[in-house]
Coordinates of C-alpha atoms in Angstrom, one line a residue:
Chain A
X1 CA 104.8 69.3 57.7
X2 CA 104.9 72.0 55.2
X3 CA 105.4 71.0 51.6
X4 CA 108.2 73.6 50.7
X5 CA 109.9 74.7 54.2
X6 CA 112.1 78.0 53.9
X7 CA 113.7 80.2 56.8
X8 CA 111.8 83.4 57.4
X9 CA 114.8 85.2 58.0
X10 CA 115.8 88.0 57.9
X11 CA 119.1 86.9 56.5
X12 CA 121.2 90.0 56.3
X13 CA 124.5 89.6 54.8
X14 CA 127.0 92.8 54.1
X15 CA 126.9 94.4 50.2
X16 CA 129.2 92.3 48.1
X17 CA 128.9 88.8 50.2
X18 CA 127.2 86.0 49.4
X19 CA 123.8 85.6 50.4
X20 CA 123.2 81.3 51.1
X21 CA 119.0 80.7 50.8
X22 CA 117.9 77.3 51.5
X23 CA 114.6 74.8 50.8
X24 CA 113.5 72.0 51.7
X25 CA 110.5 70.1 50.2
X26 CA 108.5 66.9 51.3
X27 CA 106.9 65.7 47.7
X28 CA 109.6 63.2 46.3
X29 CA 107.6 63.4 43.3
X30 CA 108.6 66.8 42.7
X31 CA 110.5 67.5 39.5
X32 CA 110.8 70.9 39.3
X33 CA 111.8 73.6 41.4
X34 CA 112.1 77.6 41.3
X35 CA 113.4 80.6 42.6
X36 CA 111.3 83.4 42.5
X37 CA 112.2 86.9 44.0
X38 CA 109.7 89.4 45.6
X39 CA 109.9 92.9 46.0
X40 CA 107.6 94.4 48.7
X41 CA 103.9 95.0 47.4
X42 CA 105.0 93.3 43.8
X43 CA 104.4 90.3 42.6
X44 CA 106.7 87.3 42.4
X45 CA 109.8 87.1 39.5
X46 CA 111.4 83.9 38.6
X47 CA 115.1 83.8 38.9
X48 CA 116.1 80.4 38.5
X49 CA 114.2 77.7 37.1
X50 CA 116.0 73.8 37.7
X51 CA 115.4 70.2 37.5
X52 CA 118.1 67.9 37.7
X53 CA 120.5 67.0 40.5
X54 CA 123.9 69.8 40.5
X55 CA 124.3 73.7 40.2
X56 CA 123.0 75.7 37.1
X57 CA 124.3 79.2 37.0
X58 CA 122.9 82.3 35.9
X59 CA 125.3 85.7 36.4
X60 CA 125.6 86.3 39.6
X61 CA 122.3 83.6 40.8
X62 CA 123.4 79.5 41.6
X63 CA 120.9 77.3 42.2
X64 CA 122.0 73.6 43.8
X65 CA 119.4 71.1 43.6
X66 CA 119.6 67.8 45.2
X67 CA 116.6 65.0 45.0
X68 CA 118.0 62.8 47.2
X69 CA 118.6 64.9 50.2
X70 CA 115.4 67.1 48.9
X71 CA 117.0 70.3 49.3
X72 CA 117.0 73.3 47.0
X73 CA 119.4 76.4 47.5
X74 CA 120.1 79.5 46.3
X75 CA 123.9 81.3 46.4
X76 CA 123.6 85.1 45.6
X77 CA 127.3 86.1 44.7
X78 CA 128.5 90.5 45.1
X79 CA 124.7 90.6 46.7
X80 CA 124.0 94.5 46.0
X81 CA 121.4 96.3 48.1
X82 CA 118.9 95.9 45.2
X83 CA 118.6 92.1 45.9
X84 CA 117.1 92.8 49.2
X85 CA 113.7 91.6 48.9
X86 CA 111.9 87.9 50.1
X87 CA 113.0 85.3 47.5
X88 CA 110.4 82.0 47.1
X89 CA 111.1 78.6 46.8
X90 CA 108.9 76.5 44.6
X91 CA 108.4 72.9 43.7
X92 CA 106.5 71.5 41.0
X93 CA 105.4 67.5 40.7
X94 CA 106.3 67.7 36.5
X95 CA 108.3 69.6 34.4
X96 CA 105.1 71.3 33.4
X97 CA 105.0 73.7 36.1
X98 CA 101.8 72.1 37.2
X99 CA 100.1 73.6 40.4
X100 CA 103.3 74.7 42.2
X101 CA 103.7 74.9 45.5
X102 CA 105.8 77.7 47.1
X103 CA 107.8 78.4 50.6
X104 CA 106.6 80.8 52.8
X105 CA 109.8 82.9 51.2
X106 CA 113.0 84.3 53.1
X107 CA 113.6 87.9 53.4
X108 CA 117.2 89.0 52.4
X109 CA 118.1 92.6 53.4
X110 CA 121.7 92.9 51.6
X111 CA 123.4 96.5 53.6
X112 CA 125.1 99.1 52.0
Chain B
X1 CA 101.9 96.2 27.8
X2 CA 102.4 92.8 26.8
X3 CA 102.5 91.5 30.6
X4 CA 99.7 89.7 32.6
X5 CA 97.1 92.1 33.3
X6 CA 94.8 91.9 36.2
X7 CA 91.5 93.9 37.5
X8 CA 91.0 95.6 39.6
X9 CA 94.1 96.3 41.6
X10 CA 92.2 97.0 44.8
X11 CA 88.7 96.1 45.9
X12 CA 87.4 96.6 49.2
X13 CA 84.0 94.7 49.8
X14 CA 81.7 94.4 52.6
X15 CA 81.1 90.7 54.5
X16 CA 78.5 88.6 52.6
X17 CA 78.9 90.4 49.0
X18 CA 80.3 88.6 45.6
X19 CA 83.7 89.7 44.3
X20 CA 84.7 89.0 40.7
X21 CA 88.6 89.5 39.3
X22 CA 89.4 89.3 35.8
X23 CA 92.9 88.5 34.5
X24 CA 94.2 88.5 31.4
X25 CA 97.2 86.4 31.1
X26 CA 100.2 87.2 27.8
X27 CA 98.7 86.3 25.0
X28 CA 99.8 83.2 23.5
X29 CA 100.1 81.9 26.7
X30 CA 97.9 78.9 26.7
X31 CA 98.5 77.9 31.1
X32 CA 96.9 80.5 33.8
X33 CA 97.1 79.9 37.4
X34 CA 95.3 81.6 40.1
X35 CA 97.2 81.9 43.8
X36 CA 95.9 83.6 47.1
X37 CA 99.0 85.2 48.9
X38 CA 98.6 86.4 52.3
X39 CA 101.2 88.6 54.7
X40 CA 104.4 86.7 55.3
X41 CA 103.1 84.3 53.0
X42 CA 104.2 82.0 49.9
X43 CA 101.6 82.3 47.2
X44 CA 98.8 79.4 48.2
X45 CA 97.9 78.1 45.0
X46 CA 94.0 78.1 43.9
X47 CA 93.4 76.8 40.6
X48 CA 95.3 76.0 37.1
X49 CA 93.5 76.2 33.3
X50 CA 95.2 74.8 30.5
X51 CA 93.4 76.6 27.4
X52 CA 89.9 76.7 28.7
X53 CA 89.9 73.3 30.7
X54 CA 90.1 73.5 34.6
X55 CA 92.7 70.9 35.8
X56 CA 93.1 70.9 38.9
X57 CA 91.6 72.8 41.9
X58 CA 92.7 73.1 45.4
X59 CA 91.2 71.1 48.0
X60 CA 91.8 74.2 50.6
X61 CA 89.3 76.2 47.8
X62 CA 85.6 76.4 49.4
X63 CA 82.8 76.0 47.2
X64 CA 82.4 80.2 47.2
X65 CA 85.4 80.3 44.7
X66 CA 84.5 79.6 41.3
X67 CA 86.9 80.1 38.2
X68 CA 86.5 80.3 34.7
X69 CA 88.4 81.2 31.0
X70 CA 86.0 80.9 28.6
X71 CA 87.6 80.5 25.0
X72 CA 91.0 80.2 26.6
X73 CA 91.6 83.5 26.8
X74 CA 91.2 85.5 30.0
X75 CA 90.0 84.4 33.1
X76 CA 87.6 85.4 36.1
X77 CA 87.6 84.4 39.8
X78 CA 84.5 84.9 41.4
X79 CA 84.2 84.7 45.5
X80 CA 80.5 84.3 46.7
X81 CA 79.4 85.5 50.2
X82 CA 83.1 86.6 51.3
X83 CA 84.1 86.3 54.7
X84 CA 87.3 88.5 56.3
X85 CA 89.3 85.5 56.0
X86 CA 89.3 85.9 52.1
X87 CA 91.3 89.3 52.9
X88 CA 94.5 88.8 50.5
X89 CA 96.3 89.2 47.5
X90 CA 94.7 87.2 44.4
X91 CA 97.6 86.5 41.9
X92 CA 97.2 85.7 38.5
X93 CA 100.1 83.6 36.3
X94 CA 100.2 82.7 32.8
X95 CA 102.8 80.0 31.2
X96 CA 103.4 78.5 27.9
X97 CA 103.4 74.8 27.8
X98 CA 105.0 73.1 26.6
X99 CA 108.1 75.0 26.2
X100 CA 108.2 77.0 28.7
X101 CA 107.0 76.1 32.4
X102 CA 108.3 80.0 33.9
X103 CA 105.1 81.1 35.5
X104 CA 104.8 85.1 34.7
X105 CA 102.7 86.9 37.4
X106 CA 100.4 89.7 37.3
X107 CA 100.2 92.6 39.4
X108 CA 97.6 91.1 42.0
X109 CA 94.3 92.3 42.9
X110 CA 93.9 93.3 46.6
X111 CA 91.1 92.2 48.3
X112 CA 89.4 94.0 51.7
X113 CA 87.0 92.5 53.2
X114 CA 85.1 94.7 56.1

């Protein structure tokens, strides 16, 4: 078992939807978790950084964390073409950011 | 540029040679990670130096990889005797701890090995 599972995608979703990205992890020790977004041939970008149970919003970016069920998501609301890209999920076992571990990543095309 | 720096940003190497990459993370950051990313890949993470002490390395890391950051500042990753499986992207981060735990990445060094 993987330690952060994500669907490979592609999710495509229609300009203006919302674009749902999911994670799971296996490391109940894990305190901290994060979105990062990828462009093709760059390197990674955080988006969201979060730590306790709920939703923490950021413009148009939710993140929905849930330690019991050990499940991380992303919402994307009015997803633009320009958030097409593969977007990482990332766990952490302290609230240091000590030797995360990331998803394999899910690729979002968003069309025009 | 005030971002992560890394060098070189492509290196193509023959089987059995040494490779050496050099980062240099933001400046006051005082955390630099190292991560391997391959294609269709998450980044694989390598090693992690808080100021000039090496925490933690992975167990997936063979003895050819060696990493340093002398002084705390910047840091090298040296592969001995590379094989084609060492054919990836070699990321560098840098944090600030403890305020701060977002990871800010370089721009990768590419690594082909024939």
């Amino acid at each position: 078992q993987k330690e952060v599972e994500q669907n490979s995608g592609p999710l495509s979703v229609p300009e203006g939807a919302i674009a749902s990205l999911n994670c799971t992890y296996s490391d109940r020790g894990s305190q901290s978790f994060f979105w990062y977004r990828q462009y093709s041939g760059k390197s990674p970008e955080l988006i969201m950084s979060i730590y306790s149970n709920g939703d923490k919003e950021d413009g148009r970016f939710t993140a929905q964390l849930n330690k019991a069920s050990q499940y991380v998501s992303l919402l994307i609301r009015d997803s633009q073409p320009s958030d097409s890209a593969t977007y990482l999920c990332a766990g952490s076992p302290n609230t240091g950011g000590f030797k995360t571990i990331f998803g394999a990543g899910t690729r979002l095309f968003v069309k025009a | 540029d005030t971002g992560v720096s890394q060098n070189p940003r492509h290196k193509i190497t023959k089987r059995g040679q040494n490779v050496t990459f050099r980062c240099d993370p933001i400046s006051e950051h005082n955390r630099l990670y190292w991560y391997r990313q391959t294609l269709g890949q998450g980044p694989e993470f390598l090693t992690y130096f808080q100021n000039e002490a090496q925490l933690e390395k992975s167990r997936l890391l063979s003895d050819r990889f060696s990493a340093e950051r002398p002084k705390g500042s910047f840091s090298t990753l040296e592969i001995q005797r590379t094989e084609q499986g060492d054919s990836a992207m070699y990321l560098c981060a840098s944090s600030f701890a403890p305020s701060t735990d977002t990871q800010y990445f370089g721009p990768g060094t590419r690594l082909t090995v024939l």
